Amino acid sequence: MHIDILTLFPEMFPGYLNESILKRAQAAGLLHIGLHNLRNYATGKHRITDEPPYGGGGGMVLKPEPIFTAVETIIANLQSPKEERLEIGDWRLPIILLTPQGRPFTQKVAQELAQHERLLLLCGRYEGVDERVRQHLVTDEISIGDFVLTGGELAAMVIVDAVARLIPGVLGAEDAAEEDSHATGLLEGPHYTRPETFRSWSVPEVLRSGHAANIIRWRREQALRRTWQRRPDLLLTAELSEEDRWFLGKLAAGER
Ligand code: ADE
């Protein structure tokens, strides 16, 4: 997968993206990240990328010209000779603006984005971007939560991270992402590792029993319990079996 990121602050990215799993994914050729400095696409002696808003009010707004030029240049350059030409608006190249006004980012959205060969992420800054960028350039707008960051850079890194680990081969075990919290529609239950007893707190007996079916059932019940306690809203959309519903009924009745 190839992800291009357009930002005024490309230096914010290498520290995070060049460590651990994302570093390995890039070394293995599974993930390519192109960092593009918006300032390089601004014209004039001062390469101005932002101006005060029309109509007054505080803050600065990112100008449309450098953003359009940057995206058009990136798209023109990403064609290899045998590749079909991609145009702005082509569904195969989502152009995503990171903004608190975007649709909420969830595991489901990460899965959707992971199906694409390419993504282009635009990091907003200051008061926002000129509305014409929204109307005529971007194909999607995403928010990573109901809070306001100083810019879209952290949000872009969050998206790269969540999407990259869904690319086949990026995580060690092929199915490691499938049991994640949220991937199943439920929160994950507890995990334990050695030692068996730490400061008198022991690992639950069932996990040491070696009884595979009991362990699977116990884990499922723990996931249901944790979701019920912390995020009951998720139970409305999770896929639940008869047995799950029975267990939740017991939980609600205070019997478990
Ligand atoms: N830029 C500023 N705040 C943001 C948020 N919550 N999500 C995405 N981009 C942002």
XYZ file of N, CA and C and ligand atoms in Angstrom:
778
model
N 0.841 -1.190 0.000
C 0.000 0.000 0.000
C 0.882 1.248 0.000
N 0.409 2.251 -0.701
C 1.173 3.494 -0.826
C 0.355 4.634 -0.208
N 0.917 5.295 0.790
C 0.203 6.401 1.440
C 1.016 7.685 1.288
N 0.432 8.675 0.625
C 1.063 9.995 0.529
C 0.461 10.904 1.585
N 1.323 11.693 2.219
C 0.864 12.608 3.269
C 1.318 14.018 2.918
N 0.352 14.924 2.828
C 0.665 16.332 2.538
C 0.529 17.128 3.837
N 1.614 17.804 4.219
C 1.663 18.462 5.523
C 2.615 19.654 5.485
N 2.406 20.598 6.378
C 3.373 21.693 6.535
C 4.535 21.255 7.433
N 4.388 20.111 8.064
C 5.386 19.680 9.052
C 5.820 18.230 8.841
N 6.486 17.938 7.732
C 6.880 16.548 7.473
C 7.835 15.988 8.524
N 8.568 16.864 9.212
C 9.531 16.361 10.215
C 8.832 15.729 11.408
N 7.523 15.966 11.536
C 6.819 15.351 12.668
C 6.698 13.831 12.501
N 6.845 13.326 11.289
C 6.466 11.941 11.019
C 7.539 10.866 11.216
N 8.797 11.103 10.787
C 9.736 9.971 10.741
C 9.914 9.244 12.068
N 9.928 9.952 13.184
C 10.137 9.289 14.472
C 9.142 8.172 14.691
N 7.895 8.450 14.473
C 6.877 7.432 14.724
C 6.837 6.366 13.635
N 6.924 6.828 12.386
C 6.718 5.884 11.278
C 7.911 4.962 11.051
N 9.078 5.352 11.574
C 10.275 4.551 11.300
C 10.715 3.720 12.488
N 9.760 3.242 13.250
C 10.057 2.340 14.370
C 9.123 1.133 14.286
N 9.586 0.048 14.914
C 8.717 -1.092 15.195
C 8.040 -1.673 13.943
N 6.757 -1.936 14.066
C 6.035 -2.662 13.017
C 5.960 -1.854 11.724
N 5.781 -0.542 11.839
C 5.683 0.282 10.624
C 7.036 0.326 9.896
N 8.099 0.312 10.654
C 9.439 0.282 10.055
C 9.630 -1.032 9.284
N 9.249 -2.134 9.926
C 9.386 -3.448 9.280
C 8.522 -3.536 8.030
N 7.302 -3.000 8.127
C 6.381 -3.063 6.985
C 6.979 -2.325 5.786
N 7.643 -1.198 6.050
C 8.256 -0.440 4.955
C 9.474 -1.178 4.414
N 10.278 -1.745 5.319
C 11.474 -2.476 4.880
C 11.077 -3.679 4.025
N 9.932 -4.278 4.347
C 9.467 -5.461 3.604
C 8.742 -5.083 2.312
N 8.605 -3.780 2.061
C 7.947 -3.344 0.820
C 6.433 -3.456 0.864
N 5.865 -3.658 2.054
C 4.404 -3.777 2.163
C 3.743 -2.410 2.296
N 4.530 -1.429 2.744
C 3.995 -0.091 2.986
C 5.002 0.945 2.469
N 4.494 1.886 1.671
C 5.334 2.992 1.186
C 4.681 4.277 1.658
N 5.480 5.139 2.285
C 4.924 6.407 2.740
C 5.667 7.546 2.043
N 4.913 8.404 1.384
C 5.502 9.579 0.741
C 5.130 10.815 1.542
N 6.153 11.519 2.059
C 5.894 12.752 2.819
C 6.125 13.947 1.910
N 5.160 14.850 1.863
C 5.241 15.992 0.959
C 5.023 17.273 1.752
N 5.951 18.188 1.617
C 5.869 19.461 2.338
C 5.019 20.453 1.528
N 3.900 20.839 2.108
C 2.982 21.754 1.412
C 3.689 23.041 0.988
N 4.641 23.496 1.798
C 5.321 24.754 1.488
C 6.052 24.700 0.141
N 6.507 23.522 -0.250
C 7.213 23.392 -1.529
C 6.313 23.679 -2.724
N 5.010 23.681 -2.509
C 4.079 23.895 -3.620
C 3.500 25.302 -3.603
N 3.931 26.106 -2.637
C 3.477 27.496 -2.569
C 4.415 28.344 -3.431
N 3.864 29.405 -4.025
C 4.675 30.236 -4.908
C 5.016 31.563 -4.210
N 5.837 32.360 -4.877
C 6.197 33.673 -4.339
C 7.418 33.569 -3.445
N 7.970 34.734 -3.152
C 9.216 34.785 -2.380
C 9.027 34.144 -1.001
N 7.850 34.344 -0.425
C 7.650 33.878 0.951
C 6.913 32.538 1.034
N 6.568 31.994 -0.112
C 5.882 30.684 -0.154
C 4.754 30.621 0.881
N 3.847 31.557 0.765
C 2.761 31.663 1.744
C 1.735 30.548 1.525
N 1.395 29.866 2.616
C 0.430 28.762 2.520
C -0.891 29.083 3.208
N -0.908 30.171 3.993
C -2.141 30.489 4.719
C -2.387 31.987 4.719
N -3.637 32.369 4.872
C -4.037 33.791 4.878
C -5.184 33.946 5.876
N -5.444 35.203 6.299
C -6.599 35.404 7.188
C -7.904 35.109 6.457
N -8.948 34.748 7.200
C -10.226 34.401 6.553
C -10.952 35.627 6.008
N -11.610 35.466 4.850
C -12.523 36.507 4.362
C -13.613 36.700 5.391
N -14.030 37.926 5.575
C -15.119 38.201 6.514
C -14.639 38.425 7.927
N -13.320 38.302 8.113
C -12.758 38.558 9.433
C -12.831 37.353 10.350
N -12.501 37.588 11.589
C -12.428 36.471 12.542
C -10.986 36.079 12.729
N -10.735 35.335 13.779
C -9.349 34.993 14.109
C -8.808 33.855 13.266
N -7.519 33.586 13.478
C -6.893 32.415 12.874
C -6.529 32.606 11.425
N -5.939 31.582 10.871
C -5.486 31.586 9.484
C -6.093 30.389 8.781
N -6.280 30.542 7.476
C -6.890 29.469 6.683
C -5.885 29.034 5.619
N -5.740 27.737 5.428
C -4.821 27.251 4.392
C -5.386 27.600 3.016
N -4.532 28.162 2.171
C -4.940 28.611 0.842
C -5.178 27.413 -0.088
N -6.063 27.594 -1.071
C -6.338 26.451 -1.945
C -5.227 26.146 -2.952
N -4.560 27.186 -3.510
C -3.642 26.900 -4.638
C -2.540 25.894 -4.309
N -1.780 26.094 -3.185
C -0.701 25.122 -2.933
C -1.229 23.704 -2.735
N -2.413 23.587 -2.144
C -2.951 22.241 -1.881
C -3.346 21.568 -3.204
N -4.048 22.315 -4.069
C -4.413 21.747 -5.381
C -3.161 21.377 -6.176
N -2.173 22.298 -6.209
C -0.948 22.025 -6.983
C -0.241 20.790 -6.437
N -0.165 20.707 -5.107
C 0.529 19.571 -4.490
C -0.165 18.260 -4.847
N -1.462 18.230 -4.684
C -2.188 16.971 -4.942
C -2.090 16.608 -6.419
N -2.224 17.595 -7.303
C -2.131 17.300 -8.741
C -0.735 16.800 -9.104
N 0.288 17.366 -8.475
C 1.659 16.922 -8.754
C 1.890 15.512 -8.217
N 1.412 15.269 -7.014
C 1.597 13.935 -6.421
C 0.907 12.889 -7.306
N -0.300 13.194 -7.737
C -1.042 12.238 -8.558
C -0.331 12.015 -9.899
N 0.162 13.075 -10.496
C 0.858 12.942 -11.785
C 2.119 12.095 -11.622
N 2.799 12.238 -10.488
C 4.059 11.516 -10.285
C 3.875 10.077 -9.854
N 2.681 9.756 -9.352
C 2.574 8.396 -8.826
C 2.263 7.379 -9.895
N 2.067 7.841 -11.123
C 1.814 6.874 -12.191
C 3.104 6.185 -12.629
N 3.123 4.883 -12.535
C 4.211 4.146 -13.181
C 3.736 3.941 -14.624
N 4.649 3.702 -15.564
C 4.253 3.680 -16.977
C 3.124 2.703 -17.276
N 3.107 1.551 -16.597
C 2.076 0.573 -16.951
C 0.769 0.795 -16.185
N 0.793 1.740 -15.271
C -0.415 1.986 -14.486
C -1.393 2.877 -15.231
N -2.651 2.614 -14.994
C -3.691 3.459 -15.561
C -3.627 4.838 -14.901
N -3.968 5.866 -15.658
C -3.960 7.224 -15.081
C -5.054 7.371 -14.038
N -4.692 7.954 -12.922
C -5.709 8.245 -11.906
C -6.030 9.729 -11.951
N -7.289 10.034 -11.810
C -7.713 11.444 -11.799
C -8.228 11.777 -10.402
N -8.287 13.055 -10.101
C -8.910 13.483 -8.858
C -10.375 13.039 -8.893
N -10.823 12.441 -7.814
C -12.211 11.971 -7.754
C -12.338 10.493 -8.060
N -11.247 9.857 -8.528
C -11.282 8.412 -8.799
C -11.417 7.673 -7.467
N -12.365 6.733 -7.387
C -12.587 6.026 -6.118
C -11.364 5.242 -5.671
N -10.461 4.945 -6.625
C -9.275 4.163 -6.251
C -8.244 4.996 -5.489
N -8.410 6.308 -5.502
C -7.471 7.158 -4.764
C -8.227 8.083 -3.824
N -8.557 7.588 -2.630
C -9.201 8.478 -1.662
C -8.266 9.637 -1.306
N -8.795 10.849 -1.361
C -8.049 12.036 -0.927
C -8.738 12.496 0.350
N -8.067 12.262 1.465
C -8.736 12.365 2.763
C -8.216 13.569 3.545
N -9.118 14.444 3.905
C -8.767 15.592 4.746
C -8.963 15.204 6.210
N -7.922 15.433 7.031
C -8.043 15.188 8.469
C -8.576 16.451 9.114
N -9.743 16.333 9.726
C -10.409 17.498 10.311
C -11.382 17.041 11.387
N -11.547 17.846 12.447
C -12.524 17.458 13.480
C -13.956 17.421 12.947
N -14.171 17.974 11.747
C -15.521 17.936 11.175
C -15.776 16.683 10.350
N -14.775 15.800 10.251
C -14.912 14.619 9.400
C -15.749 13.524 10.031
N -15.951 12.444 9.250
C -16.691 11.294 9.811
C -15.779 10.600 10.824
N -16.367 10.005 11.854
C -15.538 9.414 12.912
C -14.719 8.226 12.406
N -13.455 8.204 12.803
C -12.571 7.090 12.437
C -12.825 5.923 13.384
N -13.093 4.761 12.825
C -13.339 3.554 13.604
C -12.561 2.403 12.963
N -12.574 1.264 13.634
C -11.912 0.082 13.072
C -12.520 -0.275 11.714
N -13.822 -0.072 11.588
C -14.500 -0.358 10.332
C -13.973 0.537 9.195
N -13.750 1.803 9.516
C -13.204 2.725 8.504
C -11.766 2.310 8.165
N -11.003 1.888 9.176
C -9.629 1.418 8.917
C -9.660 0.230 7.955
N -10.595 -0.688 8.183
C -10.707 -1.861 7.306
C -11.072 -1.442 5.886
N -11.957 -0.473 5.800
C -12.371 0.031 4.481
C -11.160 0.655 3.756
N -10.392 1.476 4.461
C -9.241 2.143 3.822
C -8.157 1.135 3.443
N -8.038 0.069 4.237
C -6.992 -0.933 3.980
C -7.231 -1.685 2.664
N -8.420 -1.577 2.108
C -8.710 -2.245 0.825
C -8.093 -1.487 -0.352
N -7.679 -0.248 -0.128
C -7.154 0.569 -1.225
C -5.656 0.348 -1.423
N -5.206 0.488 -2.656
C -3.777 0.412 -2.989
C -3.057 1.683 -2.577
N -3.802 2.803 -2.652
C -3.211 4.109 -2.378
C -4.146 4.965 -1.558
N -3.554 5.812 -0.737
C -4.328 6.817 0.000
C -3.542 8.119 -0.050
N -4.262 9.221 -0.031
C -3.602 10.524 0.062
C -4.219 11.261 1.249
N -3.382 11.593 2.230
C -3.877 12.238 3.455
C -3.464 13.709 3.472
N -4.427 14.580 3.679
C -4.147 16.024 3.768
C -4.290 16.466 5.214
N -3.222 17.022 5.762
C -3.263 17.472 7.151
C -3.665 18.940 7.202
N -4.801 19.219 7.820
C -5.231 20.603 8.011
C -4.431 21.251 9.135
N -4.479 22.558 9.184
C -3.773 23.321 10.228
C -4.555 24.578 10.520
N -4.210 25.290 11.563
C -4.801 26.581 11.894
C -6.328 26.476 11.966
N -7.021 27.475 11.433
C -8.484 27.477 11.535
C -9.125 26.474 10.589
N -8.355 26.009 9.622
C -8.919 25.059 8.674
C -8.386 25.291 7.285
N -9.088 24.750 6.307
C -8.660 24.896 4.918
C -9.755 25.619 4.145
N -9.368 26.265 3.078
C -10.333 26.945 2.214
C -11.397 25.931 1.777
N -12.657 26.366 1.857
C -13.775 25.460 1.600
C -13.713 24.814 0.209
N -13.069 25.492 -0.769
C -13.005 24.933 -2.118
C -12.168 23.659 -2.188
N -11.267 23.501 -1.212
C -10.507 22.245 -1.126
C -11.466 21.105 -0.779
N -12.353 21.399 0.172
C -13.363 20.412 0.570
C -14.290 20.068 -0.584
N -14.739 21.125 -1.280
C -15.771 20.934 -2.301
C -15.244 20.266 -3.564
N -14.010 20.574 -3.963
C -13.563 20.180 -5.300
C -12.325 19.304 -5.324
N -11.787 18.960 -4.168
C -10.554 18.161 -4.172
C -10.674 16.913 -3.304
N -11.078 17.082 -2.071
C -11.066 15.917 -1.184
C -12.276 15.025 -1.467
N -12.066 13.735 -1.251
C -13.152 12.774 -1.478
C -13.695 12.241 -0.157
N -13.015 12.567 0.937
C -13.429 12.036 2.238
C -12.858 12.952 3.321
N -13.550 13.046 4.443
C -13.047 13.817 5.583
C -13.177 12.945 6.812
N -12.090 12.865 7.582
C -12.079 11.963 8.738
C -11.619 12.711 9.987
N -12.294 12.418 11.100
C -11.901 12.917 12.416
C -11.505 11.726 13.275
N -10.460 11.884 14.088
C -10.096 10.762 14.973
C -10.741 10.895 16.347
N -11.612 11.858 16.543
C -12.304 11.938 17.821
C -12.868 13.322 18.053
N -13.736 13.422 19.040
C -14.395 14.692 19.320
C -13.538 15.574 20.216
N -12.415 15.983 19.669
C -11.513 16.922 20.333
C -10.750 17.618 19.213
N -10.145 18.756 19.544
C -9.469 19.523 18.498
C -7.962 19.498 18.726
N -7.244 19.004 17.739
C -5.783 18.986 17.766
C -5.270 20.252 17.095
N -3.965 20.495 17.215
C -3.415 21.692 16.567
C -3.299 21.491 15.060
N -3.434 20.270 14.603
C -3.381 20.013 13.176
C -3.681 18.558 12.896
N -3.729 18.196 11.626
C -4.106 16.827 11.250
C -2.964 15.824 11.281
N -1.757 16.264 11.668
C -0.604 15.352 11.566
C -0.734 14.116 12.455
N -1.112 14.320 13.714
C -1.280 13.153 14.600
C -2.386 12.252 14.073
N -3.448 12.872 13.582
C -4.555 12.094 13.038
C -4.078 11.250 11.850
N -3.223 11.835 11.001
C -2.700 11.089 9.849
C -1.880 9.897 10.334
N -1.080 10.102 11.370
C -0.270 8.994 11.891
C -1.154 7.899 12.485
N -2.224 8.314 13.146
C -3.167 7.335 13.710
C -3.751 6.481 12.576
N -4.125 7.131 11.493
C -4.731 6.403 10.381
C -3.710 5.473 9.723
N -2.494 5.983 9.492
C -1.460 5.133 8.893
C -1.239 3.896 9.764
N -1.148 4.092 11.061
C -0.879 2.985 11.975
C -2.009 1.955 11.940
N -3.246 2.444 12.104
C -4.389 1.518 12.174
C -4.608 0.787 10.848
N -4.331 1.457 9.736
C -4.540 0.837 8.422
C -3.390 -0.120 8.103
N -2.161 0.305 8.388
C -0.990 -0.505 8.009
C -1.029 -1.874 8.668
N -1.461 -1.943 9.915
C -1.441 -3.240 10.594
C -2.502 -4.194 10.063
N -3.386 -3.699 9.197
C -4.376 -4.569 8.564
C -3.899 -5.100 7.214
N -2.782 -4.583 6.718
C -2.256 -5.070 5.438
C -1.732 -6.487 5.660
N -2.162 -7.447 4.836
C -1.705 -8.824 5.041
C -0.177 -8.906 5.084
N 0.332 -9.601 6.106
C 1.774 -9.779 6.233
C 2.448 -8.785 7.157
N 1.769 -7.695 7.497
C 2.410 -6.670 8.339
C 2.526 -7.149 9.789
N 1.487 -7.763 10.311
C 1.577 -8.328 11.666
C 2.148 -9.739 11.568
N 2.853 -10.140 12.611
C 3.487 -11.459 12.615
C 2.535 -12.585 12.268
N 1.620 -12.889 13.180
C 0.679 -13.981 12.933
C -0.425 -13.462 12.016
N -0.769 -14.260 11.026
C -1.702 -13.825 9.986
C -3.033 -13.339 10.554
N -3.475 -13.971 11.654
C -4.799 -13.621 12.167
C -4.739 -12.701 13.385
N -3.580 -12.105 13.632
C -3.422 -11.356 14.880
C -4.379 -10.179 14.986
N -4.758 -9.598 13.840
C -5.633 -8.419 13.889
C -7.090 -8.813 14.055
N -7.391 -10.090 13.844
C -8.805 -10.476 13.812
C -9.473 -10.513 15.174
N -8.683 -10.756 16.224
C -9.252 -10.849 17.570
C -9.170 -9.516 18.325
N -8.589 -8.494 17.666
C -8.421 -7.201 18.320
C -9.720 -6.682 18.902
N -9.572 -5.837 19.930
C -10.723 -5.068 20.379
C -11.297 -4.368 19.152
N -12.583 -4.318 19.048
C -13.312 -3.630 17.976
C -13.414 -4.440 16.698
N -12.381 -5.248 16.361
C -12.465 -6.011 15.106
C -13.648 -6.972 15.172
N -13.922 -7.506 16.374
C -15.026 -8.448 16.521
C -16.309 -7.727 16.921
N -16.246 -6.434 17.072
C -17.401 -5.677 17.545
C -17.474 -5.626 19.061
N -16.538 -6.315 19.730
C -16.489 -6.314 21.205
C -15.119 -5.843 21.659
N -15.024 -5.428 22.908
C -13.710 -5.169 23.491
C -13.054 -6.504 23.811
N -11.725 -6.529 23.797
C -11.018 -7.757 24.163
C -11.055 -7.954 25.672
N -11.038 -9.196 26.078
C -10.949 -9.516 27.498
C -9.507 -9.461 27.973
N -9.255 -9.886 29.229
C -7.907 -9.791 29.791
C -6.925 -10.801 29.195
N -5.644 -10.436 29.236
C -4.556 -11.335 28.842
C -3.632 -11.515 30.033
N -3.010 -12.674 30.107
C -2.014 -12.945 31.151
C -0.793 -13.594 30.528
N 0.369 -13.365 31.160
C 1.564 -14.110 30.771
C 2.302 -14.510 32.044
N 3.475 -15.130 31.913
C 4.216 -15.541 33.098
C 4.634 -14.338 33.953
N 4.765 -14.434 35.243
C 4.684 -15.670 36.045
C 3.238 -16.050 36.390
N 3.077 -17.307 36.761
C 1.752 -17.828 37.088
C 1.162 -17.098 38.300
N 2.040 -16.825 39.288
C 1.587 -16.040 40.441
C 2.528 -14.858 40.625
N 1.952 -13.671 40.628
C 2.742 -12.450 40.813
C 2.154 -11.715 42.013
N 2.963 -11.532 43.060
C 2.511 -10.868 44.296
C 1.190 -11.434 44.805
N 1.077 -12.688 44.764
C -0.080 -13.450 45.250
C -1.292 -13.386 44.314
N -1.170 -12.683 43.165
C -2.270 -12.647 42.189
C -2.018 -13.720 41.133
N -2.936 -14.652 41.043
C -2.712 -15.794 40.154
C -3.465 -15.649 38.843
N -2.933 -16.301 37.832
C -3.588 -16.375 36.521
C -4.829 -17.263 36.677
N -5.966 -16.878 36.084
C -7.169 -17.702 36.228
C -6.913 -19.168 35.844
N -7.489 -20.027 36.657
C -7.298 -21.474 36.531
C -7.593 -21.965 35.104
N -8.671 -21.465 34.529
C -9.103 -21.987 33.221
C -8.009 -21.817 32.167
N -7.242 -20.720 32.220
C -6.204 -20.483 31.214
C -5.044 -21.462 31.363
N -4.915 -22.048 32.569
C -3.819 -22.992 32.814
C -4.285 -24.425 32.631
N -5.576 -24.582 32.353
C -6.155 -25.921 32.328
C -5.798 -26.693 31.073
N -5.483 -25.964 29.996
C -5.205 -26.644 28.727
C -6.466 -27.106 28.024
N -7.616 -26.763 28.536
C -8.885 -27.209 27.950
C -9.332 -26.172 26.923
N -9.070 -26.457 25.632
C -9.219 -25.438 24.587
C -10.632 -24.864 24.520
N -11.642 -25.713 24.557
C -13.028 -25.233 24.406
C -13.410 -24.330 25.572
N -13.004 -24.725 26.775
C -13.309 -23.887 27.946
C -12.611 -22.531 27.865
N -11.378 -22.551 27.344
C -10.620 -21.298 27.225
C -11.312 -20.373 26.232
N -11.748 -20.909 25.110
C -12.440 -20.083 24.101
C -13.700 -19.474 24.699
N -14.479 -20.298 25.399
C -15.728 -19.798 25.997
C -15.443 -18.733 27.064
N -14.436 -19.010 27.886
C -14.077 -18.047 28.949
C -13.678 -16.711 28.342
N -12.857 -16.772 27.284
C -12.413 -15.512 26.646
C -13.596 -14.744 26.088
N -14.505 -15.470 25.462
C -15.688 -14.821 24.894
C -16.503 -14.141 26.009
N -16.670 -14.866 27.107
C -17.459 -14.288 28.212
C -16.767 -13.062 28.820
N -15.443 -13.124 28.905
C -14.700 -11.967 29.429
C -14.852 -10.764 28.501
N -14.817 -11.030 27.189
C -14.984 -9.938 26.213
C -16.387 -9.348 26.334
N -17.376 -10.222 26.491
C -18.758 -9.748 26.654
C -18.894 -8.938 27.943
N -18.292 -9.429 29.012
C -18.394 -8.753 30.306
C -17.763 -7.363 30.228
N -16.552 -7.300 29.650
C -15.844 -6.020 29.574
C -16.618 -5.033 28.697
N -17.156 -5.522 27.610
C -17.915 -4.639 26.711
C -19.179 -4.147 27.414
N -19.837 -5.049 28.111
C -21.061 -4.690 28.852
C -20.768 -3.616 29.900
N -19.607 -3.765 30.567
C -19.254 -2.802 31.628
C -18.806 -1.456 31.064
N -18.018 -1.504 29.973
C -17.353 -0.266 29.541
C -17.969 0.386 28.319
N -18.472 -0.435 27.392
C -19.008 0.126 26.147
C -20.291 -0.603 25.754
N -21.322 -0.504 26.606
C -22.555 -1.237 26.295
C -23.139 -0.869 24.929
N -22.820 0.332 24.438
C -23.318 0.736 23.116
C -22.864 -0.233 22.020
N -21.675 -0.839 22.196
C -21.155 -1.742 21.161
C -21.992 -3.020 21.049
N -22.672 -3.380 22.137
C -23.464 -4.629 22.106
C -24.659 -4.512 21.159
N -25.046 -3.285 20.868
C -26.197 -3.099 19.974
C -25.881 -3.527 18.548
N -24.594 -3.434 18.163
C -24.238 -3.761 16.773
C -23.343 -4.997 16.654
N -22.854 -5.538 17.784
C -21.966 -6.707 17.720
C -22.750 -7.936 17.250
N -22.026 -8.856 16.616
C -22.662 -10.123 16.223
C -22.660 -11.046 17.429
N -23.838 -11.410 17.885
C -23.939 -12.199 19.120
C -24.643 -13.528 18.855
N -24.113 -14.604 19.454
C -24.745 -15.920 19.337
C -25.824 -16.050 20.418
N -26.599 -17.130 20.316
C -27.597 -17.430 21.358
C -26.928 -17.515 22.724
N -25.771 -18.205 22.727
C -25.035 -18.408 23.983
C -24.561 -17.068 24.557
N -24.108 -16.164 23.656
C -23.690 -14.825 24.101
C -24.858 -14.104 24.764
N -26.007 -14.198 24.127
C -27.185 -13.477 24.643
C -27.600 -14.037 26.012
N -27.489 -15.331 26.120
C -27.817 -15.978 27.398
C -26.874 -15.465 28.483
N -25.574 -15.396 28.157
C -24.588 -14.924 29.127
C -24.855 -13.470 29.515
N -25.184 -12.641 28.513
C -25.475 -11.227 28.803
C -26.717 -11.091 29.675
N -27.692 -11.959 29.444
C -28.899 -11.965 30.268
C -28.549 -12.239 31.720
N -27.641 -13.203 31.914
C -27.183 -13.530 33.283
C -26.438 -12.339 33.902
N -25.604 -11.706 33.096
C -24.859 -10.539 33.587
C -25.826 -9.452 34.037
N -26.806 -9.176 33.182
C -27.757 -8.098 33.464
C -28.566 -8.425 34.712
N -28.831 -9.714 34.941
C -29.594 -10.119 36.109
C -28.722 -10.196 37.357
N -27.421 -9.919 37.184
C -26.513 -9.934 38.316
C -26.119 -11.330 38.756
N -26.342 -12.299 37.867
C -26.056 -13.691 38.248
C -24.655 -14.135 37.836
N -23.915 -13.309 37.095
C -22.564 -13.695 36.689
C -21.569 -12.600 37.037
N -7.346 18.092 13.151
C -7.600 18.735 14.306
N -8.340 17.978 15.131
C -8.562 16.801 14.482
C -9.277 15.614 14.804
N -9.907 15.464 15.953
N -9.290 14.634 13.886
C -8.676 14.788 12.703
N -7.995 15.870 12.338
C -7.931 16.876 13.222
